[in-house]
Amino acid sequence: MSKVFIALQTNDDTRSIIQAILADNPHAIANEQPAMVKIDAEGSLVVRRSSIEDLIGRDFDLQELHINLISLTGHVDETDDELTLSWNT
Amino acid sequence: MDMKVSKKKLGLKEKYQHMTRGLGWETTYQSMDEVFPYAKYEGIKIHDWDKWEDPFRLTMDAYWKYQAEKERKLYAIIDAYAQNNGHLSVTDARYINAVKLFLNGISPLEYMAHRGFAHAGRQFPGVGPRVACLMQSLDEIRHAQTQIHSLSNYNKYYNGFHEYRHMLERVWYLSVPRSFFDDAITAGPFEFMVAIGFSFEYVLTNLLFVPFVSGAAYNGDMGTMTFGFSAQSDEARHMTLGLEVIKFILEQDPDNLPIVQQWIDKWTWRGYRVLTLVGMMMDYMLPKRIMSWKEAWEVYFEENGGALFKDLARYGIRPPKWLDQIEQDKDHISHQAWATFYNYAAACNFHTWIPTDDEMDWLSQKYPNSFDKYYRPRLEYWREEAKKGNRFYNKTLPMLCQTCQIPMIFTEPGDPTQICYREVDYKGNKYHFCSDGCKEIFEHEPEKYIQSWLPVHQIYQGNCFNEGVDPTAEGFDPLAAVLDYYHLNFGRDNLDFEGSEDQKNFDAWRGMATKNT
Amino acid sequence: MGVAAIKEYAFESADRLENFHGNQLLYIGWDKHLMFCAPFCLPLPPAMRLGDIIEKVLPGVFGYHPDFARIDWSKVEWLKSGQPWRADFDKTLAELGLKHKDVLRFQTPDLNGIKGSAS
C-alpha cells in the first residue's frame, strides 16, 4: 500500500488541525521537522471539518487549510465536510 | 412569527460548477482553431473539455480571500525580520550563499512560470483548465514578487544579490535553470503542463521547498522560511493540478499515452538535472543540516514518486526512464556539484568553501559509500593548498552538456571515477552530453537543442564581452572582461568565503548586535 | 524525430565552426583526475601542433594537479570519442583529422589522482 501525506506549518492555527487529523486517522504518523509537521498515512487520510470545529470552538471552512498547507500527495477529494487524500492502488 | 428562510448556501461542488463553467463559448467570427492555434499541433486529442475536474474546488472569490491572508502573514514576518536585523541571527554567514543561489537561480523561474501558465491558460479551449492556469499564473507572480521582496533585505547587507535579472541571461551556471524553463515555455501548452505542472511541480518541487525551506528555518532564516512555505502553500494546489492534467489527458484518448510518457521521461530527467543545485545547497550550504540530499530524495522522490507512478500504472504510464541511474547518482551529485562551484568560484556571484571537519564527518556518515572514498580526498587536498595560499581557482572553461547545459561533471553509472561522455553527430556537427537521458532528449528534438546558448561557446564566440571591448587588444584579460559583462564585482561577489567581505561584515555586525562597543 | 511545431522549424547550429573566428573547439579530459570537475573546452587554431598544445596550453589547464608534472607523455594513452587514438605530437589538429568539437581523453595509468581517489 502506498503512503499519502499532508504537511502543515507549525503554528497556532494548525495545532488543532493536526490534533484533529491524528484523532480521525489512527493509522497516521506525525513527523515533526523544523517549522513543519508532516503527517504520513498508509492508503488514505481524511481531514474532517467537524473534528476541527469541535477543537477550535468556531466554524471552520476546510479551504482555510490552504493558508497553512505546505504540501500533500495523493488524489484530492474535497467536499464541504471532508478533504480526503488517497491512492488508487 | 415567520421564520426567515434564507436561501441555502451553495455547496462547494455546485459553487465550483457555477463559477468555472459556462464561461466559454464556441466562437463564430473566427473558427475555434484560429482562436486556439496551439491546441492541436502537439498531437494531444481532447474530446470533452468539461470532463476536467479541479480537485481543489477553489473559485476566484475564495482564492483572493485566502491569498490575501497569506500575504498579510508573510509581510508581517518579513517586516519583523527586517526590523529585528534578522539576517544576523542566521547560523553563520556561509548560509547566506544558499539564499543568493535561490534568488539568482530559482526566483526568476517563478516569474517564467507565471508567464508560462498565463500562456497555457490562454491556449486551452476548455474553461476548467483555463481557470486553474489563471490562478497558478497569479500564484507564480506572487512567488516571484515575495521572493524578491524577502531577499532584497539581504541585498542591503551582502554581495551577489544586486543584479539577478541581468545575470540570469548571462552568468554561466544560470543558463542551467534558465534554459530548463525556456525549453518548457517554448513547447506547446500541453507539454508545458506536463513539464512544469506535473513533472516539476508534482514530482520535484517538494524537494526544493520542503526540506530546503525547513532547513532555512533550522538555520534561523525566518525570511526565507516564510516566503518558502507561503509559496509552497500554493504548491499543494499546483501539484493537484499537475496530477489532474495527466489524468485528464490520458482519459481523453488512448493515442495520448505515448506522447505523455515521452514528456514525463524527458521532464523528469530535465528537472532532476536542475535539482542538482538543490542537492548541493542541502549538503554543503546549510551550516545546520536537517537531512541529506539523499535522504530527501528517498522520501520525496522514491517514496512519493513511487506511489504516484504505481497509481498512474492503470493508465499505462510507467515510471520515468533512467531511474536506475538516478538511484545510483544520489550518492554523488551533490558532491560533484559543490566541487564544480569550488572550481569556478572566481566566476560565481556567491562564495564557496571547504566544509569543516565536523561537516565532512556528517557527509561521510550520510554518504558512507561515496564521500570518504571519492570526495573527501579532493576537499582535503584543496584545503591544504588553500592554507599555503594556493586556493584552487579553475581558469579554463569546461565542456558543457548540450541539453542540460551543466558542465560535464557527472560520472558513468556504476563508475564514480569516470566522467560520462556521450555524443551525437547531427547534420555535420558533433554534440556532447552528460548522460543517456540528455542524449536521448536531444535526439528526439535535435532542431531545438542545436540552438542552445551554451555560455562557454558564447564566450569563445566573443558574445560575452561588453560593447566596445576588443578581445584582440594587447594584454586582454578574458576572465575580467566576462565578469564585467556579468556585472560581477571581482573580489566582492566571487572567490572563497574565507576572507570575503560578507564574512568580515557579518562578524563585525553580529559583534555590534551583541555588544555595546 | 522532429520538433512538433506549427510551421517549418529549422535552425542552424549555434556553435558551427564559422562562429569561432578561425578557431575550432577541442574538448579534452584527463581520466581519473576529477579534481578538475569536467573536461575542458579549448578554442584552438587548426594549424596548431598537438605537441604545442601539450607544452604550451595544457600546463595552464591541468598544471595545478600534483600529478601533472609527473606525466610521461610518451606513455600517455589517448582516446578520441571514447575509442583508442594514436597521437602524433608533431602533427597539427587538422593533420590529425581532429574536427570542430571533437573530444579527446588522455589516460595516465600510473597516476590516479589524489591518494588514488581519481580526484
mmCIF file with all atom_site columns, C-alpha atoms in Angstrom, chain B residues 80-188:
data_model
loop_
_atom_site.group_PDB
_atom_site.id
_atom_site.type_symbol
_atom_site.label_atom_id
_atom_site.label_alt_id
_atom_site.label_comp_id
_atom_site.label_asym_id
_atom_site.label_entity_id
_atom_site.label_seq_id
_atom_site.pdbx_PDB_ins_code
_atom_site.Cartn_x
_atom_site.Cartn_y
_atom_site.Cartn_z
_atom_site.occupancy
_atom_site.B_iso_or_equiv
_atom_site.pdbx_formal_charge
_atom_site.auth_seq_id
_atom_site.auth_comp_id
_atom_site.auth_asym_id
_atom_site.auth_atom_id
_atom_site.pdbx_PDB_model_num
ATOM 1   C CA . ALA B 1 80  ? 9.560   41.796 11.756  1.00 0.00 ? 80  ALA B CA 1
ATOM 2   C CA . TYR B 1 81  ? 12.574  40.016 10.342  1.00 0.00 ? 81  TYR B CA 1
ATOM 3   C CA . ALA B 1 82  ? 13.894  43.197 8.777   1.00 0.00 ? 82  ALA B CA 1
ATOM 4   C CA . GLN B 1 83  ? 13.143  45.390 11.809  1.00 0.00 ? 83  GLN B CA 1
ATOM 5   C CA . ASN B 1 84  ? 14.879  42.941 14.077  1.00 0.00 ? 84  ASN B CA 1
ATOM 6   C CA . ASN B 1 85  ? 18.046  42.613 11.980  1.00 0.00 ? 85  ASN B CA 1
ATOM 7   C CA . GLY B 1 86  ? 17.054  39.031 11.400  1.00 0.00 ? 86  GLY B CA 1
ATOM 8   C CA . HIS B 1 87  ? 19.879  38.486 8.942   1.00 0.00 ? 87  HIS B CA 1
ATOM 9   C CA . LEU B 1 88  ? 22.275  38.485 11.891  1.00 0.00 ? 88  LEU B CA 1
ATOM 10  C CA . SER B 1 89  ? 20.503  35.576 13.514  1.00 0.00 ? 89  SER B CA 1
ATOM 11  C CA . VAL B 1 90  ? 21.280  33.050 10.814  1.00 0.00 ? 90  VAL B CA 1
ATOM 12  C CA . THR B 1 91  ? 23.692  30.319 11.861  1.00 0.00 ? 91  THR B CA 1
ATOM 13  C CA . ASP B 1 92  ? 26.648  31.799 10.025  1.00 0.00 ? 92  ASP B CA 1
ATOM 14  C CA . ALA B 1 93  ? 27.262  33.936 7.007   1.00 0.00 ? 93  ALA B CA 1
ATOM 15  C CA . ARG B 1 94  ? 28.076  30.993 4.753   1.00 0.00 ? 94  ARG B CA 1
ATOM 16  C CA . TYR B 1 95  ? 24.375  30.202 4.842   1.00 0.00 ? 95  TYR B CA 1
ATOM 17  C CA . ILE B 1 96  ? 23.555  33.431 3.009   1.00 0.00 ? 96  ILE B CA 1
ATOM 18  C CA . ASN B 1 97  ? 25.173  31.997 -0.105  1.00 0.00 ? 97  ASN B CA 1
ATOM 19  C CA . ALA B 1 98  ? 22.408  29.418 -0.335  1.00 0.00 ? 98  ALA B CA 1
ATOM 20  C CA . VAL B 1 99  ? 19.952  32.303 -0.385  1.00 0.00 ? 99  VAL B CA 1
ATOM 21  C CA . LYS B 1 100 ? 21.951  34.012 -3.142  1.00 0.00 ? 100 LYS B CA 1
ATOM 22  C CA . LEU B 1 101 ? 21.666  30.905 -5.218  1.00 0.00 ? 101 LEU B CA 1
ATOM 23  C CA . PHE B 1 102 ? 17.950  30.825 -4.550  1.00 0.00 ? 102 PHE B CA 1
ATOM 24  C CA . LEU B 1 103 ? 17.331  34.405 -5.630  1.00 0.00 ? 103 LEU B CA 1
ATOM 25  C CA . ASN B 1 104 ? 19.583  34.212 -8.665  1.00 0.00 ? 104 ASN B CA 1
ATOM 26  C CA . GLY B 1 105 ? 18.727  30.735 -9.864  1.00 0.00 ? 105 GLY B CA 1
ATOM 27  C CA . ILE B 1 106 ? 15.242  29.898 -8.676  1.00 0.00 ? 106 ILE B CA 1
ATOM 28  C CA . SER B 1 107 ? 13.144  33.022 -8.134  1.00 0.00 ? 107 SER B CA 1
ATOM 29  C CA . PRO B 1 108 ? 13.363  34.072 -11.810 1.00 0.00 ? 108 PRO B CA 1
ATOM 30  C CA . LEU B 1 109 ? 11.835  30.704 -12.679 1.00 0.00 ? 109 LEU B CA 1
ATOM 31  C CA . GLU B 1 110 ? 8.789   31.696 -10.670 1.00 0.00 ? 110 GLU B CA 1
ATOM 32  C CA . TYR B 1 111 ? 8.350   34.631 -12.975 1.00 0.00 ? 111 TYR B CA 1
ATOM 33  C CA . MET B 1 112 ? 8.788   32.417 -16.023 1.00 0.00 ? 112 MET B CA 1
ATOM 34  C CA . ALA B 1 113 ? 6.215   30.029 -14.565 1.00 0.00 ? 113 ALA B CA 1
ATOM 35  C CA . HIS B 1 114 ? 3.837   32.981 -14.286 1.00 0.00 ? 114 HIS B CA 1
ATOM 36  C CA . ARG B 1 115 ? 4.304   33.675 -17.981 1.00 0.00 ? 115 ARG B CA 1
ATOM 37  C CA . GLY B 1 116 ? 4.058   30.023 -18.878 1.00 0.00 ? 116 GLY B CA 1
ATOM 38  C CA . PHE B 1 117 ? 0.781   29.380 -17.099 1.00 0.00 ? 117 PHE B CA 1
ATOM 39  C CA . ALA B 1 118 ? -0.746  32.587 -18.427 1.00 0.00 ? 118 ALA B CA 1
ATOM 40  C CA . HIS B 1 119 ? 0.179   31.437 -21.920 1.00 0.00 ? 119 HIS B CA 1
ATOM 41  C CA . ALA B 1 120 ? -1.025  27.852 -21.446 1.00 0.00 ? 120 ALA B CA 1
ATOM 42  C CA . GLY B 1 121 ? -4.277  29.091 -19.929 1.00 0.00 ? 121 GLY B CA 1
ATOM 43  C CA . ARG B 1 122 ? -4.875  31.351 -22.905 1.00 0.00 ? 122 ARG B CA 1
ATOM 44  C CA . GLN B 1 123 ? -4.323  28.491 -25.320 1.00 0.00 ? 123 GLN B CA 1
ATOM 45  C CA . PHE B 1 124 ? -6.605  25.856 -23.817 1.00 0.00 ? 124 PHE B CA 1
ATOM 46  C CA . PRO B 1 125 ? -10.093 25.834 -25.337 1.00 0.00 ? 125 PRO B CA 1
ATOM 47  C CA . GLY B 1 126 ? -11.540 24.350 -22.113 1.00 0.00 ? 126 GLY B CA 1
ATOM 48  C CA . VAL B 1 127 ? -12.718 26.605 -19.306 1.00 0.00 ? 127 VAL B CA 1
ATOM 49  C CA . GLY B 1 128 ? -11.767 24.390 -16.346 1.00 0.00 ? 128 GLY B CA 1
ATOM 50  C CA . PRO B 1 129 ? -8.037  24.263 -17.089 1.00 0.00 ? 129 PRO B CA 1
ATOM 51  C CA . ARG B 1 130 ? -8.066  27.937 -18.068 1.00 0.00 ? 130 ARG B CA 1
ATOM 52  C CA . VAL B 1 131 ? -9.316  28.961 -14.648 1.00 0.00 ? 131 VAL B CA 1
ATOM 53  C CA . ALA B 1 132 ? -6.792  26.661 -12.965 1.00 0.00 ? 132 ALA B CA 1
ATOM 54  C CA . CYS B 1 133 ? -3.945  28.024 -15.117 1.00 0.00 ? 133 CYS B CA 1
ATOM 55  C CA . LEU B 1 134 ? -5.007  31.589 -14.399 1.00 0.00 ? 134 LEU B CA 1
ATOM 56  C CA . MET B 1 135 ? -4.817  31.003 -10.650 1.00 0.00 ? 135 MET B CA 1
ATOM 57  C CA . GLN B 1 136 ? -1.487  29.292 -10.949 1.00 0.00 ? 136 GLN B CA 1
ATOM 58  C CA . SER B 1 137 ? -0.191  32.113 -13.095 1.00 0.00 ? 137 SER B CA 1
ATOM 59  C CA . LEU B 1 138 ? -1.180  34.584 -10.363 1.00 0.00 ? 138 LEU B CA 1
ATOM 60  C CA . ASP B 1 139 ? 0.403   32.372 -7.725  1.00 0.00 ? 139 ASP B CA 1
ATOM 61  C CA . GLU B 1 140 ? 3.653   32.279 -9.620  1.00 0.00 ? 140 GLU B CA 1
ATOM 62  C CA . ILE B 1 141 ? 3.958   36.035 -9.962  1.00 0.00 ? 141 ILE B CA 1
ATOM 63  C CA . ARG B 1 142 ? 3.197   36.281 -6.260  1.00 0.00 ? 142 ARG B CA 1
ATOM 64  C CA . HIS B 1 143 ? 6.068   33.896 -5.594  1.00 0.00 ? 143 HIS B CA 1
ATOM 65  C CA . ALA B 1 144 ? 8.442   35.892 -7.737  1.00 0.00 ? 144 ALA B CA 1
ATOM 66  C CA . GLN B 1 145 ? 7.459   39.128 -6.005  1.00 0.00 ? 145 GLN B CA 1
ATOM 67  C CA . THR B 1 146 ? 7.549   37.800 -2.452  1.00 0.00 ? 146 THR B CA 1
ATOM 68  C CA . GLN B 1 147 ? 10.912  36.176 -3.024  1.00 0.00 ? 147 GLN B CA 1
ATOM 69  C CA . ILE B 1 148 ? 12.371  39.350 -4.454  1.00 0.00 ? 148 ILE B CA 1
ATOM 70  C CA . HIS B 1 149 ? 10.941  41.368 -1.550  1.00 0.00 ? 149 HIS B CA 1
ATOM 71  C CA . SER B 1 150 ? 12.212  38.937 1.054   1.00 0.00 ? 150 SER B CA 1
ATOM 72  C CA . LEU B 1 151 ? 15.628  38.646 -0.449  1.00 0.00 ? 151 LEU B CA 1
ATOM 73  C CA . SER B 1 152 ? 16.035  42.365 -1.000  1.00 0.00 ? 152 SER B CA 1
ATOM 74  C CA . ASN B 1 153 ? 16.602  42.563 2.745   1.00 0.00 ? 153 ASN B CA 1
ATOM 75  C CA . TYR B 1 154 ? 19.800  40.622 2.207   1.00 0.00 ? 154 TYR B CA 1
ATOM 76  C CA . ASN B 1 155 ? 20.809  42.804 -0.691  1.00 0.00 ? 155 ASN B CA 1
ATOM 77  C CA . LYS B 1 156 ? 21.193  45.721 1.722   1.00 0.00 ? 156 LYS B CA 1
ATOM 78  C CA . TYR B 1 157 ? 23.979  43.917 3.529   1.00 0.00 ? 157 TYR B CA 1
ATOM 79  C CA . TYR B 1 158 ? 25.560  41.215 1.392   1.00 0.00 ? 158 TYR B CA 1
ATOM 80  C CA . ASN B 1 159 ? 27.135  40.883 -2.034  1.00 0.00 ? 159 ASN B CA 1
ATOM 81  C CA . GLY B 1 160 ? 25.895  38.938 -5.014  1.00 0.00 ? 160 GLY B CA 1
ATOM 82  C CA . PHE B 1 161 ? 22.204  39.865 -4.892  1.00 0.00 ? 161 PHE B CA 1
ATOM 83  C CA . HIS B 1 162 ? 22.426  43.077 -6.840  1.00 0.00 ? 162 HIS B CA 1
ATOM 84  C CA . GLU B 1 163 ? 21.865  42.079 -10.462 1.00 0.00 ? 163 GLU B CA 1
ATOM 85  C CA . TYR B 1 164 ? 19.920  38.851 -10.510 1.00 0.00 ? 164 TYR B CA 1
ATOM 86  C CA . ARG B 1 165 ? 17.908  39.802 -13.594 1.00 0.00 ? 165 ARG B CA 1
ATOM 87  C CA . HIS B 1 166 ? 20.899  40.886 -15.605 1.00 0.00 ? 166 HIS B CA 1
ATOM 88  C CA . MET B 1 167 ? 22.845  37.826 -14.526 1.00 0.00 ? 167 MET B CA 1
ATOM 89  C CA . LEU B 1 168 ? 20.136  35.317 -15.323 1.00 0.00 ? 168 LEU B CA 1
ATOM 90  C CA . GLU B 1 169 ? 20.686  35.795 -19.026 1.00 0.00 ? 169 GLU B CA 1
ATOM 91  C CA . ARG B 1 170 ? 24.461  35.834 -18.866 1.00 0.00 ? 170 ARG B CA 1
ATOM 92  C CA . VAL B 1 171 ? 26.190  34.045 -15.995 1.00 0.00 ? 171 VAL B CA 1
ATOM 93  C CA . TRP B 1 172 ? 27.360  30.588 -16.984 1.00 0.00 ? 172 TRP B CA 1
ATOM 94  C CA . TYR B 1 173 ? 25.687  28.449 -14.322 1.00 0.00 ? 173 TYR B CA 1
ATOM 95  C CA . LEU B 1 174 ? 22.400  30.322 -14.557 1.00 0.00 ? 174 LEU B CA 1
ATOM 96  C CA . SER B 1 175 ? 21.964  29.083 -18.092 1.00 0.00 ? 175 SER B CA 1
ATOM 97  C CA . VAL B 1 176 ? 21.005  25.765 -16.486 1.00 0.00 ? 176 VAL B CA 1
ATOM 98  C CA . PRO B 1 177 ? 17.764  26.847 -14.786 1.00 0.00 ? 177 PRO B CA 1
ATOM 99  C CA . ARG B 1 178 ? 17.065  29.422 -17.451 1.00 0.00 ? 178 ARG B CA 1
ATOM 100 C CA . SER B 1 179 ? 17.356  27.013 -20.381 1.00 0.00 ? 179 SER B CA 1
ATOM 101 C CA . PHE B 1 180 ? 15.264  24.475 -18.495 1.00 0.00 ? 180 PHE B CA 1
ATOM 102 C CA . PHE B 1 181 ? 12.370  26.902 -18.336 1.00 0.00 ? 181 PHE B CA 1
ATOM 103 C CA . ASP B 1 182 ? 12.943  28.291 -21.811 1.00 0.00 ? 182 ASP B CA 1
ATOM 104 C CA . ASP B 1 183 ? 12.661  24.745 -23.078 1.00 0.00 ? 183 ASP B CA 1
ATOM 105 C CA . ALA B 1 184 ? 9.312   24.302 -21.316 1.00 0.00 ? 184 ALA B CA 1
ATOM 106 C CA . ILE B 1 185 ? 7.815   27.632 -22.266 1.00 0.00 ? 185 ILE B CA 1
ATOM 107 C CA . THR B 1 186 ? 8.692   27.228 -25.940 1.00 0.00 ? 186 THR B CA 1
ATOM 108 C CA . ALA B 1 187 ? 6.895   23.894 -26.048 1.00 0.00 ? 187 ALA B CA 1
ATOM 109 C CA . GLY B 1 188 ? 3.167   23.647 -26.682 1.00 0.00 ? 188 GLY B CA 1
#
